[in-house]
Amino acid sequence: MNHLLRLPLTATVTALLLTTPLIATGYAEEAEKPNPLRFYQGENNSFLQASVGFDLAFFNQGNAWFGNDKGNLNGENIDSWWESLVRLGLEGNYTLPNSQSFYAKVDAVQANTFGGIDVGGTNAAEGDVSSLRFDKAYAGWRSGNLLSTLGEDFLDISFGRQIYAVGNGFLFTSEGEGGYKRAAWYLGGRKSADFAGIIRMKSGPWSGDLFYFETDRINDFTAQHFSDFDTRAGGATTDYAFSDSAHLGGSLFALDSEDETRDGMKVYDIRGDIKPFAVAGGPEALHPLKFEAEYAHEDKDNSLDNGNGWYIATSYQFGKVPWKPELTYRYAIFDENYDPLFYGGTDWGTWYQGEIVGEYALGNNNLDTHMIRLKFQPVESLTVNLFYFNFNLHKPEAYDVVSDDYADEWNLIFDWAATDYLTLSLVGAYATPDDGATQLHGGDEDWTSMMLYGCVKF
C-alpha cells in the first residue's frame, strides 16, 4: 500500500470497525413487538421467549475507491459480495410481587461473508468467511416501586455482554465489531462490549447513567493491516427534559487503553435540542422547527494534541402536507486529532455520513461535512430518504494532500416495513471525487454503490 495512504486508511478502518452501520439490525432489535415465540407468560409481565433474526444483504460497487480499488486494497478488485446474519437467542423477565424485576438475555450470531471481497478488503486473505459467536449475554435488575418517591424503576442495574448507547450515537453505539475473521463487515451483528456494567437512573424529567465497559475488538489482524488494542471506558451520562420540546445532556468519561493515543484520555461531551417556537408558544406552523447540537472535547494524555468534534443541525417536518416530508440540514466538524471512538447511529446518516464516504472511505476524523436530508412517507409502511453530502478535509496536510475539497455524495434509500417482522431496504449511492479524494486515494472516477437488504426478526 502507498505509504501516503496507510495512515488515513488505517484511521478510517479503525473508526468504521468500532461500530456497525444502522439498518434493521440496530436499535430496532430492542423495539417492543408482539413475539410469537413467547412460550411462557406469567403475572406482572413475567415471560420467557425465544428470539430469532435473519439478515441478508447483497452489495454491488462500481469504480470502488474512486476507480483505484487495487491501489487502496493491495491489488484487490471490488465488485460484489453477500453478507448474512443468523441470530438465535433467549430472553426473559421475572417480576416479584413487590414489583422489583429481574431480566436476562443471551444470543449467538452466525455471520457470513461470501461471493466476493468486501469493499474494505477485510476478507481478502480468507475469501468466504463464517463465524459463530455469542453477542449478548447479560442480566439485570429493576427497582420497581422500591424507591417509589423517586419514581417507578428509578434504578436499573445490568451487567454482562451488552451495548452501551447514548443519544444519537455521536460517541457510543457499539463496542464490538465485525469483518475479518468475524465476517459480515457491513452488517456487523457484533455490537456488544466484552463486558459492560451499567447503572441507569430515571426520576421525572431527569435521567442518568454510570457505566463501565471493555471493548470487544479484533486483535489479530493479518500483517498487511494494523495492530489493534483493547480499550476500557468508565464515566457518567446525564440528561434533563425541560419539556417534550427541549432537552439538555452531557457525558464525562475516561479511557484506559493499550493504544497510547487513547490511554488516559478524558472526554467531555454536551448535547441538546430545542423546538423554540413550541417552547415559547409561537405560531403553530413553526412548532416543528427544531435545532440540535453536540460538542465533544477529548483531553489526551501522553503529550498528544487534544481533539474536538461537534455538529449543529436544524430540521422541519411539514406535518400537514401529504407524505409528511421532513427537511434537515446538518454541519459537522471533526478535527485531525479527534478520535470518533464508538460511534454509530440511530438512523441513516447518523453517524455514518454517506453510504460510500462514511461507510467505506473516511471516518469521523479530519472531516468537515454539510448534509441535506429529505425524508418522506408515501405510505405508512414505506419511508424514503434522499441525502446530499459535501465532504471537505479539515486539515488536508495531515493526510499529505493539498486540496481540502474531498467529494460530493448522493444517497437514495427506500425502507419498507412489509410486516411487523419483515423489513426490506434498497440503498443507492453515488459519489464524485474532488481533488482531495483523488490525491488521497489515487482515483478520479465516480463511485457507485448499491445494497439490497432484508431482515426477518422475531
Coordinates of C-alpha atoms in Angstrom, one line a residue:
M1 CA 0.0 0.0 0.0
N2 CA 1.2 3.5 -0.8
H3 CA 2.8 4.9 2.4
L4 CA 0.8 8.2 2.0
L5 CA -2.4 6.2 2.1
R6 CA -1.6 3.9 5.1
L7 CA -2.3 6.5 7.8
P8 CA -5.7 7.7 6.6
L9 CA -6.9 4.3 5.6
T10 CA -5.8 2.8 9.0
A11 CA -7.7 5.6 10.8
T12 CA -10.7 5.0 8.5
V13 CA -10.9 1.3 9.1
T14 CA -10.3 1.8 12.8
A15 CA -13.2 4.2 13.0
L16 CA -15.5 2.1 10.9
L17 CA -14.8 -1.2 12.7
L18 CA -15.5 0.3 16.1
T19 CA -19.2 0.3 15.2
T20 CA -21.7 -1.2 12.8
P21 CA -24.0 0.6 10.4
L22 CA -27.6 1.2 11.3
I23 CA -30.1 -0.9 9.5
A24 CA -32.8 -3.0 10.9
T25 CA -30.1 -4.9 12.9
G26 CA -29.5 -1.8 15.1
Y27 CA -31.8 -0.2 17.6
A28 CA -34.9 -1.9 16.1
E29 CA -33.9 -5.1 17.7
E30 CA -34.8 -3.6 21.1
A31 CA -38.3 -2.4 19.9
E32 CA -41.4 -3.8 21.6
K33 CA -43.2 -6.0 19.2
P34 CA -45.6 -8.9 19.9
N35 CA -43.4 -12.0 19.8
P36 CA -45.0 -15.2 18.6
L37 CA -42.1 -17.1 20.0
R38 CA -43.1 -16.3 23.6
F39 CA -43.6 -19.6 25.3
Y40 CA -44.3 -18.5 28.8
Q41 CA -46.4 -15.6 30.1
G42 CA -46.8 -15.1 33.8
E43 CA -48.2 -12.4 36.1
N44 CA -46.9 -8.8 36.1
N45 CA -45.2 -9.2 32.7
S46 CA -43.1 -12.1 33.6
F47 CA -42.2 -14.0 30.5
L48 CA -39.8 -16.3 28.6
Q49 CA -39.4 -16.1 24.8
A50 CA -37.0 -17.1 22.1
S51 CA -35.6 -14.5 19.7
V52 CA -34.8 -15.3 16.0
G53 CA -33.3 -13.0 13.4
F54 CA -32.1 -13.4 9.8
D55 CA -30.4 -10.7 7.8
L56 CA -29.3 -11.0 4.2
A57 CA -27.7 -8.3 2.1
F58 CA -26.2 -8.1 -1.4
F59 CA -23.7 -5.4 -2.3
N60 CA -22.5 -4.1 -5.6
Q61 CA -19.8 -1.5 -6.2
G62 CA -18.9 0.4 -9.3
N63 CA -15.4 2.1 -9.5
A64 CA -14.8 1.4 -5.8
W65 CA -12.3 3.7 -4.2
F66 CA -13.0 6.2 -7.0
G67 CA -11.7 3.7 -9.5
N68 CA -8.5 2.7 -7.6
D69 CA -9.6 -0.2 -5.5
K70 CA -6.4 -2.2 -6.4
G71 CA -4.2 0.6 -5.3
N72 CA -6.0 1.1 -2.0
L73 CA -6.6 -2.6 -1.2
N74 CA -3.3 -4.3 -2.1
G75 CA -4.4 -5.4 -5.6
E76 CA -7.9 -6.5 -4.7
N77 CA -10.7 -5.8 -7.3
I78 CA -14.0 -5.0 -5.7
D79 CA -17.2 -5.8 -7.5
S80 CA -20.0 -7.5 -5.4
W81 CA -20.4 -9.7 -2.3
W82 CA -23.0 -11.0 0.1
E83 CA -23.3 -10.8 3.9
S84 CA -25.7 -12.6 6.2
L85 CA -26.5 -13.0 9.9
V86 CA -28.4 -15.6 11.8
R87 CA -29.2 -14.7 15.4
L88 CA -30.8 -17.1 17.9
G89 CA -31.5 -16.1 21.5
L90 CA -33.4 -16.5 24.7
E91 CA -34.7 -13.7 26.9
G92 CA -36.9 -13.4 29.9
N93 CA -38.3 -11.2 32.7
Y94 CA -39.4 -12.2 36.2
T95 CA -41.4 -9.7 38.3
L96 CA -41.6 -10.2 42.1
P97 CA -44.8 -9.4 44.0
N98 CA -43.2 -6.3 45.4
S99 CA -42.8 -5.0 41.7
Q100 CA -39.0 -5.5 41.5
S101 CA -38.0 -7.4 38.4
F102 CA -35.0 -9.4 37.1
Y103 CA -34.3 -9.8 33.4
A104 CA -31.7 -11.5 31.2
K105 CA -30.9 -12.1 27.6
V106 CA -28.4 -14.3 25.7
D107 CA -28.0 -14.7 21.9
A108 CA -25.5 -16.1 19.4
V109 CA -24.8 -14.9 15.9
Q110 CA -23.7 -16.8 12.9
A111 CA -22.1 -14.2 10.5
N112 CA -21.1 -14.9 6.9
T113 CA -19.4 -13.1 4.0
F114 CA -19.4 -14.8 0.7
G115 CA -19.5 -14.4 -3.1
G116 CA -16.7 -11.8 -3.3
I117 CA -14.3 -9.4 -1.4
D118 CA -16.0 -6.7 0.6
V119 CA -15.1 -3.1 -0.2
G120 CA -12.9 -2.8 3.0
G121 CA -10.9 -5.8 1.9
T122 CA -11.4 -7.5 5.3
N123 CA -11.9 -11.0 3.8
A124 CA -9.2 -10.7 1.1
A125 CA -6.9 -13.2 2.8
E126 CA -9.7 -15.7 3.7
G127 CA -12.3 -15.4 0.9
D128 CA -15.6 -16.7 2.1
V129 CA -15.7 -16.3 5.9
S130 CA -18.1 -17.7 8.5
S131 CA -18.1 -17.1 12.2
L132 CA -20.3 -18.3 15.1
R133 CA -20.0 -16.5 18.5
F134 CA -22.0 -15.0 21.3
D135 CA -23.0 -11.4 21.1
K136 CA -25.3 -10.6 24.1
A137 CA -25.2 -12.3 27.5
Y138 CA -26.4 -10.0 30.2
A139 CA -28.6 -9.9 33.3
G140 CA -30.2 -7.0 35.2
W141 CA -32.5 -5.8 38.0
R142 CA -35.1 -3.0 38.1
S143 CA -36.2 -1.4 41.3
G144 CA -39.9 -1.3 40.6
N145 CA -41.6 0.7 43.4
L146 CA -38.8 0.0 45.9
L147 CA -37.8 3.7 45.7
S148 CA -41.3 5.0 44.8
T149 CA -40.6 8.6 45.9
L150 CA -38.0 8.8 43.1
G151 CA -40.3 7.0 40.5
E152 CA -41.1 3.5 39.3
D153 CA -37.9 1.6 38.2
F154 CA -35.7 4.5 39.3
L155 CA -32.8 2.1 39.3
D156 CA -31.9 -0.3 36.5
I157 CA -28.6 -2.2 37.1
S158 CA -27.3 -4.6 34.4
F159 CA -24.0 -6.4 33.7
G160 CA -22.5 -8.7 31.1
R161 CA -22.1 -8.6 27.3
Q162 CA -24.3 -5.8 26.3
I163 CA -24.3 -2.5 24.3
Y164 CA -23.9 0.9 25.9
A165 CA -25.5 3.6 23.7
V166 CA -26.1 7.3 24.3
G167 CA -28.2 9.8 22.3
N168 CA -27.9 9.6 18.5
G169 CA -24.7 7.6 18.6
F170 CA -22.3 10.5 18.3
L171 CA -19.9 8.8 20.8
F172 CA -21.5 5.5 21.9
T173 CA -23.5 3.0 19.9
S174 CA -21.4 -0.1 19.6
E175 CA -18.4 -1.6 21.5
G176 CA -18.0 -4.6 19.2
E177 CA -17.1 -5.1 15.5
G178 CA -17.5 -7.3 12.5
G179 CA -15.4 -8.1 9.5
Y180 CA -12.1 -10.0 9.1
K181 CA -12.4 -13.4 10.9
R182 CA -15.8 -12.4 12.3
A183 CA -17.3 -11.8 8.8
A184 CA -20.2 -9.5 7.9
W185 CA -18.2 -6.3 7.8
Y186 CA -21.2 -4.0 6.9
L187 CA -24.0 -5.9 8.8
G188 CA -21.8 -6.3 11.8
G189 CA -24.0 -8.2 14.2
R190 CA -21.4 -8.0 17.0
K191 CA -22.0 -4.7 18.8
S192 CA -21.8 -5.7 22.5
A193 CA -18.9 -4.9 24.7
D194 CA -16.9 -7.8 26.0
F195 CA -18.2 -6.7 29.4
A196 CA -20.3 -3.7 30.5
G197 CA -21.8 -2.7 33.8
I198 CA -24.4 0.0 33.6
I199 CA -26.4 1.7 36.4
R200 CA -29.4 3.6 34.9
M201 CA -31.4 6.1 36.9
K202 CA -34.6 7.9 35.9
S203 CA -36.7 10.2 38.0
G204 CA -39.3 12.5 36.3
P205 CA -37.6 14.6 33.7
W206 CA -34.1 13.6 34.8
S207 CA -32.1 10.5 33.7
G208 CA -28.6 9.4 34.1
D209 CA -26.1 6.5 33.8
L210 CA -23.0 5.3 35.5
F211 CA -21.1 3.0 33.2
Y212 CA -18.0 0.9 32.6
F213 CA -17.3 -1.3 29.6
E214 CA -14.4 -3.2 27.9
T215 CA -14.5 -3.2 24.1
D216 CA -14.7 -6.4 22.1
R217 CA -12.2 -5.8 19.4
I218 CA -10.3 -8.0 16.9
N219 CA -6.6 -8.2 18.0
D220 CA -5.0 -10.4 15.4
F221 CA -5.3 -8.6 12.0
T222 CA -3.2 -10.0 9.2
A223 CA 0.2 -8.5 8.5
Q224 CA -1.0 -6.2 5.7
H225 CA -3.3 -4.4 8.1
F226 CA -2.5 -3.0 11.5
S227 CA -2.3 -3.9 15.2
D228 CA -5.3 -3.2 17.4
F229 CA -5.8 -2.7 21.1
D230 CA -8.4 -3.2 23.7
T231 CA -9.9 -0.1 25.4
R232 CA -11.8 0.3 28.7
A233 CA -14.1 3.3 29.4
G234 CA -15.9 4.5 32.5
G235 CA -17.9 7.5 33.4
A236 CA -21.3 9.1 33.7
T237 CA -24.0 10.5 31.4
T238 CA -27.0 12.7 32.4
D239 CA -30.0 14.1 30.5
Y240 CA -32.7 16.5 31.5
A241 CA -36.0 17.1 29.6
F242 CA -37.3 20.6 30.2
S243 CA -40.3 19.6 28.2
D244 CA -41.1 17.4 25.2
S245 CA -39.5 20.1 23.1
A246 CA -36.3 20.9 24.9
H247 CA -33.5 18.6 26.2
L248 CA -30.0 19.0 27.6
G249 CA -27.5 16.3 28.3
G250 CA -23.8 15.5 28.7
S251 CA -21.2 12.9 29.4
L252 CA -17.9 12.7 31.2
F253 CA -15.7 9.7 31.0
A254 CA -12.1 8.5 30.9
L255 CA -10.4 5.8 28.9
D256 CA -7.7 3.2 29.8
S257 CA -6.2 1.5 26.7
E258 CA -3.3 -0.4 25.3
D259 CA -3.4 2.2 22.5
E260 CA -1.3 5.1 23.7
T261 CA -3.4 7.6 21.7
R262 CA -6.4 6.7 23.9
D263 CA -4.7 5.8 27.1
G264 CA -5.6 8.4 29.8
M265 CA -7.9 10.3 27.5
K266 CA -10.7 12.2 29.2
V267 CA -13.8 13.2 27.2
Y268 CA -16.3 16.0 27.9
D269 CA -19.5 16.0 25.9
I270 CA -22.5 18.3 25.9
R271 CA -25.6 18.0 23.7
G272 CA -29.1 19.4 23.4
D273 CA -32.1 20.0 21.2
I274 CA -35.0 22.5 21.3
K275 CA -38.1 23.4 19.3
P276 CA -38.0 27.1 20.2
F277 CA -41.5 28.1 18.9
A278 CA -43.1 25.1 20.6
V279 CA -41.4 26.1 23.9
A280 CA -42.2 29.8 23.7
G281 CA -45.8 29.3 22.3
G282 CA -45.1 30.9 19.0
P283 CA -47.1 30.4 15.7
E284 CA -48.3 26.8 15.4
A285 CA -46.9 26.4 11.9
L286 CA -43.4 26.9 13.4
H287 CA -43.7 24.4 16.2
P288 CA -42.0 21.6 14.3
L289 CA -38.8 23.7 13.7
K290 CA -36.0 22.0 15.7
F291 CA -32.4 22.8 16.4
E292 CA -29.9 20.4 17.9
A293 CA -26.2 20.3 18.6
E294 CA -23.4 18.3 20.3
Y295 CA -19.8 19.0 21.2
A296 CA -17.2 16.6 22.4
H297 CA -13.7 17.6 23.7
E298 CA -11.0 15.0 24.1
D299 CA -8.3 15.8 26.6
K300 CA -5.5 13.5 25.6
D301 CA -2.5 12.2 27.6
N302 CA 1.0 11.3 26.5
S303 CA 1.7 14.8 25.2
L304 CA -0.8 14.3 22.3
D305 CA -2.8 17.2 20.9
N306 CA -6.4 17.4 22.1
G307 CA -9.3 16.6 19.7
N308 CA -12.6 18.3 19.1
G309 CA -15.8 17.2 17.2
W310 CA -19.2 18.9 17.0
Y311 CA -22.2 19.4 14.9
I312 CA -25.2 21.7 14.6
A313 CA -28.5 20.8 12.8
T314 CA -31.9 22.2 12.1
S315 CA -34.9 20.4 10.8
Y316 CA -38.6 21.0 10.0
Q317 CA -41.4 18.5 9.4
F318 CA -44.3 19.5 7.3
G319 CA -46.8 17.6 9.3
K320 CA -50.0 18.8 7.5
V321 CA -48.5 18.1 4.0
P322 CA -49.1 14.8 2.2
W323 CA -46.3 12.3 2.8
K324 CA -45.1 14.2 5.9
P325 CA -41.8 15.5 4.4
E326 CA -39.0 16.4 6.8
L327 CA -36.1 18.5 5.7
T328 CA -32.8 18.6 7.7
Y329 CA -29.6 20.5 7.3
R330 CA -26.5 19.5 9.4
Y331 CA -23.0 20.8 9.6
A332 CA -20.4 18.7 11.3
I333 CA -16.7 19.3 12.1
F334 CA -14.1 16.7 13.3
D335 CA -10.6 18.0 13.6
E336 CA -7.5 16.0 12.7
N337 CA -6.9 15.0 16.4
Y338 CA -10.4 13.8 17.1
D339 CA -11.0 10.1 17.8
P340 CA -14.5 9.1 16.8
L341 CA -14.4 6.3 19.5
F342 CA -17.5 4.0 19.4
Y343 CA -19.8 6.0 17.2
G344 CA -22.7 4.6 15.1
G345 CA -26.2 5.7 14.7
T346 CA -29.9 5.6 15.3
D347 CA -30.8 6.5 11.7
W348 CA -29.4 6.7 8.2
G349 CA -26.7 9.3 8.0
T350 CA -26.1 9.3 11.8
W351 CA -23.2 8.9 12.3
Y352 CA -22.1 7.0 9.1
Q353 CA -22.1 10.1 6.9
G354 CA -22.8 8.7 3.5
E355 CA -23.3 5.2 2.2
I356 CA -20.0 5.5 0.3
V357 CA -17.7 8.0 2.0
G358 CA -19.0 7.5 5.6
E359 CA -19.2 3.7 5.3
Y360 CA -16.0 2.9 3.5
A361 CA -13.6 5.8 2.7
L362 CA -13.5 8.2 5.7
G363 CA -14.5 8.0 9.4
N364 CA -15.4 11.0 11.5
N365 CA -11.9 12.3 11.8
N366 CA -10.2 15.3 10.0
L367 CA -13.5 15.9 8.2
D368 CA -16.0 18.7 7.7
T369 CA -19.4 17.8 6.3
H370 CA -22.5 19.6 5.0
M371 CA -25.6 17.3 4.9
I372 CA -29.0 18.0 3.5
R373 CA -31.7 15.3 4.0
L374 CA -35.3 15.0 2.7
K375 CA -37.3 12.2 4.4
F376 CA -40.9 11.4 3.5
Q377 CA -43.5 8.6 3.7
P378 CA -45.6 8.0 0.6
V379 CA -47.5 5.3 2.6
E380 CA -47.2 4.4 6.3
S381 CA -45.1 1.3 5.7
L382 CA -42.7 3.0 3.2
T383 CA -40.0 5.6 4.2
V384 CA -37.9 7.3 1.6
N385 CA -34.7 9.2 2.3
L386 CA -32.8 11.4 -0.1
F387 CA -29.3 12.7 1.1
Y388 CA -26.8 15.1 -0.2
F389 CA -23.3 15.3 1.4
N390 CA -20.5 17.7 0.7
F391 CA -17.2 16.5 2.3
N392 CA -14.1 18.5 3.0
L393 CA -10.8 17.5 4.7
H394 CA -10.4 19.6 7.8
K395 CA -6.6 19.7 7.6
P396 CA -5.5 18.1 4.3
E397 CA -1.8 18.3 5.1
A398 CA -2.5 15.7 7.9
Y399 CA -3.1 13.3 5.0
D400 CA -0.2 14.6 2.9
V401 CA -2.5 16.1 0.3
V402 CA -3.0 19.7 -0.8
S403 CA -6.7 20.2 -1.6
D404 CA -9.4 20.1 1.1
D405 CA -12.2 19.5 -1.4
Y406 CA -12.9 15.8 -1.0
A407 CA -16.2 14.6 -2.6
D408 CA -19.9 15.1 -3.1
E409 CA -22.3 12.2 -2.5
W410 CA -26.0 11.5 -3.1
N411 CA -27.9 8.7 -1.4
L412 CA -31.4 7.4 -2.1
I413 CA -32.8 4.9 0.4
F414 CA -36.1 3.0 0.5
D415 CA -37.2 1.3 3.7
W416 CA -40.3 -0.9 3.6
A417 CA -41.8 -2.4 6.8
A418 CA -43.6 -5.2 5.0
T419 CA -44.9 -6.7 8.2
D420 CA -44.1 -6.4 12.0
Y421 CA -41.3 -8.9 11.4
L422 CA -40.0 -8.3 7.9
T423 CA -38.1 -5.2 6.7
L424 CA -36.7 -4.6 3.2
S425 CA -34.4 -1.9 2.1
L426 CA -32.9 -0.7 -1.2
V427 CA -29.9 1.7 -0.9
G428 CA -28.3 3.5 -3.9
A429 CA -25.3 5.9 -3.6
Y430 CA -23.3 8.0 -6.0
A431 CA -20.1 9.9 -5.1
T432 CA -18.0 12.2 -7.3
P433 CA -14.4 12.8 -6.2
D434 CA -12.8 16.3 -5.9
D435 CA -9.1 16.9 -5.8
G436 CA -8.7 15.9 -2.2
A437 CA -10.1 12.4 -2.8
T438 CA -8.1 12.0 -6.0
Q439 CA -4.9 13.0 -4.2
L440 CA -5.6 10.8 -1.2
H441 CA -6.8 7.6 -3.0
G442 CA -5.3 7.9 -6.4
G443 CA -8.6 7.5 -8.3
D444 CA -10.8 10.1 -10.2
E445 CA -13.8 8.0 -11.2
D446 CA -17.4 8.4 -9.9
W447 CA -18.0 5.7 -7.2
T448 CA -21.4 4.0 -7.2
S449 CA -22.8 1.6 -4.5
M450 CA -26.0 -0.4 -4.2
M451 CA -27.3 -2.6 -1.4
L452 CA -30.4 -4.9 -1.3
Y453 CA -31.2 -5.8 2.3
G454 CA -33.8 -7.9 4.0
C455 CA -34.4 -8.7 7.7
V456 CA -36.7 -11.1 9.4
K457 CA -36.8 -10.6 13.2
F458 CA -38.9 -12.2 16.0

